[in-house]
PDB file of C-alpha atoms and ligand atoms in Angstrom:
ATOM      1  CA  MET A   1      27.267 -71.065 -18.565  1.00 83.00           C
ATOM      2  CA  GLU A   2      24.705 -70.447 -15.712  1.00 92.00           C
ATOM      3  CA  LYS A   3      21.774 -67.846 -15.553  1.00 96.00           C
ATOM      4  CA  LYS A   4      21.682 -65.611 -11.907  1.00 97.00           C
ATOM      5  CA  GLU A   5      19.943 -63.084 -10.690  1.00 98.00           C
ATOM      6  CA  LEU A   6      17.614 -61.435 -13.581  1.00 98.00           C
ATOM      7  CA  LEU A   7      18.707 -57.749 -14.375  1.00 98.00           C
ATOM      8  CA  TYR A   8      15.805 -56.917 -16.656  1.00 96.00           C
ATOM      9  CA  GLU A   9      12.649 -57.792 -18.090  1.00 97.00           C
ATOM     10  CA  GLY A  10      12.141 -56.394 -21.644  1.00 94.00           C
ATOM     11  CA  LYS A  11       8.557 -57.183 -23.801  1.00 94.00           C
ATOM     12  CA  ALA A  12      10.376 -59.645 -25.526  1.00 96.00           C
ATOM     13  CA  LYS A  13      13.414 -61.135 -23.416  1.00 98.00           C
ATOM     14  CA  LYS A  14      14.699 -61.476 -19.997  1.00 98.00           C
ATOM     15  CA  LEU A  15      18.428 -60.561 -19.127  1.00 98.00           C
ATOM     16  CA  TYR A  16      20.158 -63.211 -16.531  1.00 98.00           C
ATOM     17  CA  ALA A  17      23.749 -62.191 -14.535  1.00 98.00           C
ATOM     18  CA  THR A  18      26.284 -64.769 -14.968  1.00 98.00           C
ATOM     19  CA  GLU A  19      29.396 -65.555 -13.106  1.00 97.00           C
ATOM     20  CA  ASP A  20      31.437 -63.075 -15.479  1.00 98.00           C
ATOM     21  CA  GLU A  21      30.681 -59.824 -15.016  1.00 96.00           C
ATOM     22  CA  ASN A  22      31.380 -59.356 -18.635  1.00 97.00           C
ATOM     23  CA  LEU A  23      29.272 -61.261 -19.946  1.00 98.00           C
ATOM     24  CA  VAL A  24      25.445 -61.940 -19.213  1.00 98.00           C
ATOM     25  CA  ILE A  25      22.369 -63.901 -20.448  1.00 98.00           C
ATOM     26  CA  SER A  26      19.296 -63.238 -22.665  1.00 98.00           C
ATOM     27  CA  GLU A  27      16.314 -65.221 -22.494  1.00 98.00           C
ATOM     28  CA  PHE A  28      14.252 -65.033 -25.812  1.00 98.00           C
ATOM     29  CA  LYS A  29      10.550 -65.001 -24.842  1.00 98.00           C
ATOM     30  CA  ASP A  30       7.519 -66.236 -26.899  1.00 98.00           C
ATOM     31  CA  ASP A  31       5.550 -63.095 -26.004  1.00 98.00           C
ATOM     32  CA  LEU A  32       4.732 -60.261 -28.941  1.00 97.00           C
ATOM     33  CA  THR A  33       3.558 -57.304 -28.009  1.00 96.00           C
ATOM     34  CA  ALA A  34       2.741 -54.310 -30.615  1.00 95.00           C
ATOM     35  CA  PHE A  35       1.769 -50.537 -30.538  1.00 92.00           C
ATOM     36  CA  ASN A  36       3.937 -50.088 -27.586  1.00 88.00           C
ATOM     37  CA  GLY A  37       2.835 -53.089 -25.403  1.00 89.00           C
ATOM     38  CA  GLU A  38      -0.888 -52.216 -26.484  1.00 94.00           C
ATOM     39  CA  LYS A  39      -1.554 -55.386 -28.137  1.00 96.00           C
ATOM     40  CA  LYS A  40      -0.105 -58.881 -26.447  1.00 96.00           C
ATOM     41  CA  SER A  41       0.140 -62.414 -27.319  1.00 97.00           C
ATOM     42  CA  SER A  42       2.513 -65.172 -27.172  1.00 97.00           C
ATOM     43  CA  GLU A  43       3.260 -67.728 -29.697  1.00 97.00           C
ATOM     44  CA  VAL A  44       5.293 -71.176 -28.501  1.00 97.00           C
ATOM     45  CA  GLY A  45       8.514 -71.386 -30.783  1.00 98.00           C
ATOM     46  CA  LYS A  46       8.362 -67.667 -31.323  1.00 98.00           C
ATOM     47  CA  GLY A  47      11.336 -66.968 -28.923  1.00 98.00           C
ATOM     48  CA  ALA A  48      13.784 -70.055 -30.054  1.00 98.00           C
ATOM     49  CA  LEU A  49      13.113 -68.941 -33.567  1.00 98.00           C
ATOM     50  CA  ASN A  50      14.148 -65.473 -32.406  1.00 98.00           C
ATOM     51  CA  ASN A  51      17.768 -66.761 -30.925  1.00 98.00           C
ATOM     52  CA  LYS A  52      18.202 -68.437 -34.030  1.00 98.00           C
ATOM     53  CA  ILE A  53      17.424 -66.006 -36.077  1.00 98.00           C
ATOM     54  CA  SER A  54      19.682 -63.560 -34.187  1.00 98.00           C
ATOM     55  CA  THR A  55      22.303 -66.329 -33.875  1.00 98.00           C
ATOM     56  CA  GLU A  56      23.099 -66.714 -37.224  1.00 98.00           C
ATOM     57  CA  LEU A  57      22.886 -63.033 -38.565  1.00 98.00           C
ATOM     58  CA  PHE A  58      24.999 -62.334 -35.386  1.00 98.00           C
ATOM     59  CA  LYS A  59      27.848 -64.788 -36.853  1.00 98.00           C
ATOM     60  CA  LEU A  60      27.302 -63.398 -40.467  1.00 98.00           C
ATOM     61  CA  LEU A  61      27.827 -59.969 -39.362  1.00 98.00           C
ATOM     62  CA  GLU A  62      30.582 -60.743 -37.098  1.00 98.00           C
ATOM     63  CA  LYS A  63      32.271 -62.753 -40.254  1.00 98.00           C
ATOM     64  CA  ASN A  64      32.099 -59.616 -42.644  1.00 98.00           C
ATOM     65  CA  GLY A  65      33.454 -56.803 -39.860  1.00 98.00           C
ATOM     66  CA  ILE A  66      30.773 -55.589 -37.181  1.00 98.00           C
ATOM     67  CA  PRO A  67      31.474 -55.902 -34.093  1.00 98.00           C
ATOM     68  CA  THR A  68      28.495 -57.484 -31.805  1.00 98.00           C
ATOM     69  CA  HIS A  69      27.559 -58.450 -28.435  1.00 98.00           C
ATOM     70  CA  PHE A  70      26.904 -61.952 -29.492  1.00 98.00           C
ATOM     71  CA  VAL A  71      29.285 -64.690 -27.665  1.00 98.00           C
ATOM     72  CA  LYS A  72      26.761 -68.015 -28.442  1.00 98.00           C
ATOM     73  CA  MET A  73      24.060 -69.501 -28.193  1.00 98.00           C
ATOM     74  CA  LEU A  74      23.643 -72.020 -25.102  1.00 98.00           C
ATOM     75  CA  ASP A  75      20.051 -73.687 -25.934  1.00 98.00           C
ATOM     76  CA  ASP A  76      16.641 -72.780 -27.949  1.00 98.00           C
ATOM     77  CA  ASN A  77      15.869 -69.712 -25.706  1.00 98.00           C
ATOM     78  CA  HIS A  78      19.004 -68.342 -24.559  1.00 98.00           C
ATOM     79  CA  MET A  79      22.035 -66.719 -25.947  1.00 98.00           C
ATOM     80  CA  LEU A  80      25.497 -65.836 -24.227  1.00 98.00           C
ATOM     81  CA  HIS A  81      26.504 -61.987 -25.335  1.00 98.00           C
ATOM     82  CA  LYS A  82      28.623 -58.897 -23.633  1.00 98.00           C
ATOM     83  CA  LYS A  83      27.514 -56.926 -20.678  1.00 98.00           C
ATOM     84  CA  VAL A  84      27.472 -53.538 -22.477  1.00 98.00           C
ATOM     85  CA  ASP A  85      25.837 -49.804 -21.557  1.00 98.00           C
ATOM     86  CA  VAL A  86      22.712 -49.267 -23.631  1.00 98.00           C
ATOM     87  CA  ILE A  87      22.797 -46.315 -25.912  1.00 98.00           C
ATOM     88  CA  LEU A  88      19.082 -45.001 -25.821  1.00 98.00           C
ATOM     89  CA  ILE A  89      18.625 -44.636 -29.783  1.00 98.00           C
ATOM     90  CA  GLU A  90      16.808 -47.450 -31.786  1.00 98.00           C
ATOM     91  CA  VAL A  91      18.274 -47.045 -35.360  1.00 99.00           C
ATOM     92  CA  ILE A  92      15.669 -47.609 -38.132  1.00 98.00           C
ATOM     93  CA  VAL A  93      17.471 -48.628 -41.710  1.00 99.00           C
ATOM     94  CA  ARG A  94      14.637 -48.460 -44.331  1.00 98.00           C
ATOM     95  CA  ASN A  95      14.296 -49.392 -47.913  1.00 98.00           C
ATOM     96  CA  ILE A  96      11.305 -49.192 -48.659  1.00 98.00           C
ATOM     97  CA  ALA A  97       8.243 -46.924 -47.079  1.00 98.00           C
ATOM     98  CA  THR A  98       5.660 -48.616 -44.611  1.00 98.00           C
ATOM     99  CA  GLY A  99       4.686 -48.437 -41.662  1.00 98.00           C
ATOM    100  CA  SER A 100       5.740 -45.173 -39.352  1.00 97.00           C
ATOM    101  CA  LEU A 101       6.881 -43.383 -42.687  1.00 98.00           C
ATOM    102  CA  THR A 102       4.651 -44.064 -45.067  1.00 98.00           C
ATOM    103  CA  ARG A 103       1.683 -42.776 -41.725  1.00 97.00           C
ATOM    104  CA  ASN A 104       3.907 -40.264 -41.155  1.00 96.00           C
ATOM    105  CA  LEU A 105       4.881 -38.968 -44.514  1.00 97.00           C
ATOM    106  CA  GLY A 106       2.402 -39.614 -46.814  1.00 97.00           C
ATOM    107  CA  ILE A 107       4.884 -41.560 -48.875  1.00 98.00           C
ATOM    108  CA  GLU A 108       2.696 -44.780 -50.679  1.00 98.00           C
ATOM    109  CA  ASP A 109       3.120 -48.137 -49.034  1.00 98.00           C
ATOM    110  CA  GLY A 110       5.629 -50.376 -50.978  1.00 98.00           C
ATOM    111  CA  THR A 111       7.918 -47.388 -52.602  1.00 98.00           C
ATOM    112  CA  VAL A 112      11.584 -48.217 -52.771  1.00 98.00           C
ATOM    113  CA  LEU A 113      13.199 -45.092 -51.588  1.00 98.00           C
ATOM    114  CA  PRO A 114      16.095 -43.509 -53.814  1.00 98.00           C
ATOM    115  CA  PHE A 115      18.505 -44.122 -51.425  1.00 98.00           C
ATOM    116  CA  THR A 116      18.796 -46.230 -47.768  1.00 98.00           C
ATOM    117  CA  LEU A 117      16.882 -43.874 -45.026  1.00 98.00           C
ATOM    118  CA  VAL A 118      18.188 -43.920 -41.527  1.00 98.00           C
ATOM    119  CA  GLU A 119      16.561 -42.728 -38.973  1.00 98.00           C
ATOM    120  CA  PHE A 120      16.972 -42.377 -34.794  1.00 98.00           C
ATOM    121  CA  ASP A 121      14.237 -42.979 -32.448  1.00 98.00           C
ATOM    122  CA  TYR A 122      14.189 -42.070 -28.324  1.00 98.00           C
ATOM    123  CA  LYS A 123      13.966 -45.649 -26.827  1.00 98.00           C
ATOM    124  CA  ASN A 124      11.659 -44.245 -24.260  1.00 97.00           C
ATOM    125  CA  ASP A 125       8.410 -46.703 -24.008  1.00 94.00           C
ATOM    126  CA  GLU A 126       6.612 -43.726 -21.603  1.00 96.00           C
ATOM    127  CA  LEU A 127       7.165 -41.188 -24.372  1.00 97.00           C
ATOM    128  CA  GLY A 128       6.297 -43.713 -27.392  1.00 95.00           C
ATOM    129  CA  ASP A 129       9.884 -43.480 -28.873  1.00 96.00           C
ATOM    130  CA  PRO A 130       9.431 -40.714 -30.573  1.00 97.00           C
ATOM    131  CA  LYS A 131      11.437 -39.376 -33.542  1.00 97.00           C
ATOM    132  CA  LEU A 132      15.135 -37.891 -32.743  1.00 98.00           C
ATOM    133  CA  ASN A 133      17.167 -35.488 -34.762  1.00 98.00           C
ATOM    134  CA  ASP A 134      21.038 -35.120 -33.819  1.00 98.00           C
ATOM    135  CA  GLN A 135      20.414 -32.367 -31.427  1.00 98.00           C
ATOM    136  CA  HIS A 136      18.078 -33.797 -29.628  1.00 98.00           C
ATOM    137  CA  ALA A 137      20.492 -36.640 -28.958  1.00 98.00           C
ATOM    138  CA  LEU A 138      22.884 -34.672 -27.670  1.00 98.00           C
ATOM    139  CA  ILE A 139      20.641 -32.703 -25.567  1.00 98.00           C
ATOM    140  CA  LEU A 140      19.477 -35.764 -24.282  1.00 98.00           C
ATOM    141  CA  GLY A 141      22.927 -36.890 -23.579  1.00 98.00           C
ATOM    142  CA  LEU A 142      22.330 -40.254 -25.292  1.00 98.00           C
ATOM    143  CA  VAL A 143      25.822 -40.049 -26.605  1.00 98.00           C
ATOM    144  CA  ASP A 144      28.669 -37.932 -25.857  1.00 96.00           C
ATOM    145  CA  PHE A 145      29.481 -36.974 -28.850  1.00 97.00           C
ATOM    146  CA  GLN A 146      28.378 -35.966 -32.600  1.00 98.00           C
ATOM    147  CA  ASP A 147      30.948 -38.770 -34.024  1.00 98.00           C
ATOM    148  CA  GLU A 148      29.226 -41.284 -32.246  1.00 98.00           C
ATOM    149  CA  LEU A 149      26.166 -40.469 -34.024  1.00 98.00           C
ATOM    150  CA  ASP A 150      28.266 -40.489 -37.365  1.00 98.00           C
ATOM    151  CA  LYS A 151      29.058 -44.011 -36.039  1.00 98.00           C
ATOM    152  CA  LEU A 152      25.375 -45.449 -35.636  1.00 98.00           C
ATOM    153  CA  ARG A 153      24.497 -44.449 -38.474  1.00 98.00           C
ATOM    154  CA  ARG A 154      27.814 -45.774 -40.558  1.00 98.00           C
ATOM    155  CA  MET A 155      27.521 -49.046 -39.002  1.00 98.00           C
ATOM    156  CA  ALA A 156      23.588 -48.770 -39.948  1.00 98.00           C
ATOM    157  CA  ARG A 157      24.511 -48.755 -43.281  1.00 98.00           C
ATOM    158  CA  GLN A 158      27.639 -51.288 -43.286  1.00 98.00           C
ATOM    159  CA  VAL A 159      24.411 -53.576 -41.211  1.00 99.00           C
ATOM    160  CA  ASN A 160      22.396 -53.271 -44.590  1.00 98.00           C
ATOM    161  CA  ASP A 161      24.706 -53.262 -47.202  1.00 98.00           C
ATOM    162  CA  ILE A 162      25.648 -56.868 -46.025  1.00 98.00           C
ATOM    163  CA  LEU A 163      21.555 -57.704 -44.849  1.00 98.00           C
ATOM    164  CA  LYS A 164      19.775 -56.755 -47.658  1.00 98.00           C
ATOM    165  CA  PRO A 165      21.774 -58.573 -50.669  1.00 98.00           C
ATOM    166  CA  TYR A 166      22.147 -61.623 -48.217  1.00 98.00           C
ATOM    167  CA  PHE A 167      18.491 -61.542 -48.064  1.00 98.00           C
ATOM    168  CA  ALA A 168      17.776 -60.907 -51.541  1.00 98.00           C
ATOM    169  CA  GLN A 169      19.208 -63.988 -52.375  1.00 98.00           C
ATOM    170  CA  LYS A 170      17.435 -65.842 -49.961  1.00 98.00           C
ATOM    171  CA  GLY A 171      14.733 -64.036 -52.135  1.00 98.00           C
ATOM    172  CA  LEU A 172      13.320 -61.769 -49.437  1.00 98.00           C
ATOM    173  CA  ASN A 173      13.196 -58.381 -49.350  1.00 98.00           C
ATOM    174  CA  LEU A 174      14.660 -56.612 -46.394  1.00 98.00           C
ATOM    175  CA  VAL A 175      12.055 -53.503 -46.250  1.00 99.00           C
ATOM    176  CA  ASP A 176      13.138 -52.108 -42.775  1.00 99.00           C
ATOM    177  CA  PHE A 177      14.443 -53.086 -39.800  1.00 99.00           C
ATOM    178  CA  LYS A 178      15.645 -51.507 -36.489  1.00 98.00           C
ATOM    179  CA  LEU A 179      19.009 -51.807 -34.877  1.00 98.00           C
ATOM    180  CA  GLU A 180      20.555 -51.328 -31.107  1.00 98.00           C
ATOM    181  CA  PHE A 181      23.829 -50.569 -30.046  1.00 98.00           C
ATOM    182  CA  GLY A 182      25.970 -50.325 -26.767  1.00 98.00           C
ATOM    183  CA  LYS A 183      29.746 -49.782 -25.326  1.00 98.00           C
ATOM    184  CA  ASP A 184      31.636 -52.657 -24.052  1.00 97.00           C
ATOM    185  CA  LYS A 185      34.078 -52.231 -21.274  1.00 95.00           C
ATOM    186  CA  GLU A 186      36.508 -50.298 -23.487  1.00 96.00           C
ATOM    187  CA  GLY A 187      34.070 -47.741 -24.532  1.00 96.00           C
ATOM    188  CA  ASN A 188      33.627 -50.047 -27.759  1.00 97.00           C
ATOM    189  CA  ILE A 189      30.291 -49.310 -30.074  1.00 98.00           C
ATOM    190  CA  ILE A 190      28.963 -52.897 -30.969  1.00 98.00           C
ATOM    191  CA  LEU A 191      25.353 -53.980 -32.373  1.00 98.00           C
ATOM    192  CA  ILE A 192      23.208 -55.156 -29.226  1.00 98.00           C
ATOM    193  CA  ASP A 193      19.949 -56.782 -28.557  1.00 98.00           C
ATOM    194  CA  GLU A 194      18.642 -59.319 -31.853  1.00 98.00           C
ATOM    195  CA  ILE A 195      18.262 -59.360 -35.302  1.00 98.00           C
ATOM    196  CA  SER A 196      14.458 -60.943 -35.998  1.00 98.00           C
ATOM    197  CA  PRO A 197      11.169 -60.453 -37.759  1.00 98.00           C
ATOM    198  CA  ASP A 198      10.572 -58.958 -34.319  1.00 98.00           C
ATOM    199  CA  ASN A 199      12.563 -56.079 -35.633  1.00 98.00           C
ATOM    200  CA  CYS A 200      13.095 -56.252 -39.242  1.00 98.00           C
ATOM    201  CA  ARG A 201      10.345 -56.027 -41.900  1.00 98.00           C
ATOM    202  CA  PHE A 202      10.712 -58.942 -44.502  1.00 98.00           C
ATOM    203  CA  TRP A 203       8.851 -59.109 -47.983  1.00 98.00           C
ATOM    204  CA  ASP A 204       8.455 -62.442 -50.163  1.00 98.00           C
ATOM    205  CA  MET A 205      10.175 -61.224 -53.596  1.00 98.00           C
ATOM    206  CA  LYS A 206       7.565 -63.076 -55.450  1.00 98.00           C
ATOM    207  CA  SER A 207       4.390 -63.505 -53.673  1.00 98.00           C
ATOM    208  CA  GLY A 208       4.822 -60.227 -51.376  1.00 98.00           C
ATOM    209  CA  GLU A 209       4.035 -61.835 -48.658  1.00 98.00           C
ATOM    210  CA  LYS A 210       5.176 -60.458 -45.223  1.00 98.00           C
ATOM    211  CA  MET A 211       7.596 -62.843 -43.482  1.00 98.00           C
ATOM    212  CA  ASP A 212       7.747 -60.564 -39.977  1.00 98.00           C
ATOM    213  CA  LYS A 213       6.065 -59.425 -36.792  1.00 98.00           C
ATOM    214  CA  ASP A 214       3.673 -57.337 -39.394  1.00 98.00           C
ATOM    215  CA  ARG A 215       1.534 -60.684 -39.329  1.00 98.00           C
ATOM    216  CA  PHE A 216       0.851 -59.935 -35.908  1.00 98.00           C
ATOM    217  CA  ARG A 217       0.548 -56.330 -35.970  1.00 97.00           C
ATOM    218  CA  GLN A 218      -1.629 -56.833 -38.539  1.00 97.00           C
ATOM    219  CA  GLY A 219      -3.829 -60.081 -37.576  1.00 97.00           C
ATOM    220  CA  LEU A 220      -2.670 -62.389 -40.409  1.00 98.00           C
ATOM    221  CA  GLY A 221      -2.184 -64.817 -38.834  1.00 96.00           C
ATOM    222  CA  GLY A 222       0.452 -67.396 -38.971  1.00 97.00           C
ATOM    223  CA  VAL A 223       3.216 -65.836 -37.025  1.00 98.00           C
ATOM    224  CA  THR A 224       5.783 -68.582 -36.471  1.00 98.00           C
ATOM    225  CA  VAL A 225       5.372 -70.173 -39.845  1.00 98.00           C
ATOM    226  CA  ALA A 226       6.472 -67.289 -41.563  1.00 98.00           C
ATOM    227  CA  TYR A 227       9.274 -66.953 -38.408  1.00 98.00           C
ATOM    228  CA  GLU A 228      10.274 -70.732 -39.349  1.00 98.00           C
ATOM    229  CA  GLN A 229      10.121 -69.880 -43.111  1.00 98.00           C
ATOM    230  CA  VAL A 230      12.906 -67.096 -42.317  1.00 98.00           C
ATOM    231  CA  LEU A 231      15.172 -69.520 -40.638  1.00 98.00           C
ATOM    232  CA  ASN A 232      14.615 -72.098 -42.830  1.00 98.00           C
ATOM    233  CA  ARG A 233      15.674 -69.886 -45.810  1.00 98.00           C
ATOM    234  CA  ILE A 234      18.765 -68.472 -43.690  1.00 98.00           C
ATOM    235  CA  LEU A 235      19.593 -71.776 -43.229  1.00 98.00           C
ATOM    236  CA  GLY A 236      18.984 -72.719 -47.050  1.00 96.00           C
ATOM    237  CA  LYS A 237      16.660 -75.714 -45.916  1.00 91.00           C
TER     238      LYS A 237
HETATM  239  O1  C5P B   1       6.858 -49.044 -37.431  1.00 66.70           O
HETATM  240  P1  C5P B   1       7.908 -48.598 -37.910  1.00 66.70           P
HETATM  241  O2  C5P B   1       7.588 -48.508 -39.043  1.00 66.70           O
HETATM  242  O3  C5P B   1       8.651 -47.257 -37.718  1.00 66.70           O
HETATM  243  O4  C5P B   1       9.122 -49.846 -37.491  1.00 66.70           O
HETATM  244  C1  C5P B   1      10.489 -49.764 -38.945  1.00 66.70           C
HETATM  245  C2  C5P B   1      10.984 -50.584 -38.449  1.00 66.70           C
HETATM  246  O5  C5P B   1      11.601 -50.844 -37.185  1.00 66.70           O
HETATM  247  C3  C5P B   1      10.436 -52.158 -38.432  1.00 66.70           C
HETATM  248  O6  C5P B   1      11.223 -53.267 -39.273  1.00 66.70           O
HETATM  249  C4  C5P B   1       9.959 -52.376 -37.552  1.00 66.70           C
HETATM  250  O7  C5P B   1       9.516 -54.141 -36.658  1.00 66.70           O
HETATM  251  C5  C5P B   1      10.709 -51.974 -36.174  1.00 66.70           C
HETATM  252  N1  C5P B   1      10.757 -51.618 -35.350  1.00 66.70           N
HETATM  253  C6  C5P B   1      11.062 -52.116 -33.775  1.00 66.70           C
HETATM  254  N2  C5P B   1      10.871 -51.777 -32.150  1.00 66.70           N
HETATM  255  C7  C5P B   1      10.765 -50.688 -32.440  1.00 66.70           C
HETATM  256  C8  C5P B   1      10.160 -49.603 -33.422  1.00 66.70           C
HETATM  257  C9  C5P B   1      10.256 -50.453 -34.794  1.00 66.70           C
HETATM  258  O8  C5P B   1      11.778 -53.484 -34.121  1.00 66.70           O
HETATM  259  N3  C5P B   1      10.181 -49.793 -31.294  1.00 66.70           N
END
């Protein structure tokens, strides 16, 4: 499958058309951004690592009954996937408090939450991705029905129920992550985007070391080394 015209360029990926109107190709870029694009850099190999990690995790989720847009990895930086209508809601799942949750609500960093928290952010760079409640999402027309919001929450919890024990077996705490969803041509809600250390937080269970984009956000260095370790643990190396 060949890349045709560029459809869209995001912060971490470029999206290309293919000869099949129902399939598109994502090119995973080496660019790193944080704080809504205010901090920018690039790390050689980061895109390929995220493509490989996402490929493994999409396969794992599909095997466990979660419908995703994944079709196949084409090469180091390219993934073939289904074309969808993107739902402009970022679904955030949290097991341990950190990041914006500690900043916004004053919960101590590292607090294990009494239950898994699922939140919605409006996927809108201009507005800085504000928090949404269900009424906001319906008023904005981001989905058609309350049922669809319930489905997003249910699917996000199912993903967490698969990934949290999977990473625990590999010595990593799945602290939190962001999911995106879209509607395929039949109108089914499916998981899209990527699942990688760019949009998940992983803490090593023994050392507490951060193995994700917080290394870039917080200027800790060793970004690709950490991402590579996440891939190696997934591959059982
Ligand atoms: O910044 P915050 O604590 O809200 O992030 C929660 C989780 O969602 C983190 O894993 C972060 O990487 C991810 N996230 C993301 N893209 C955003 C906002 C958050 O991937 N725009």
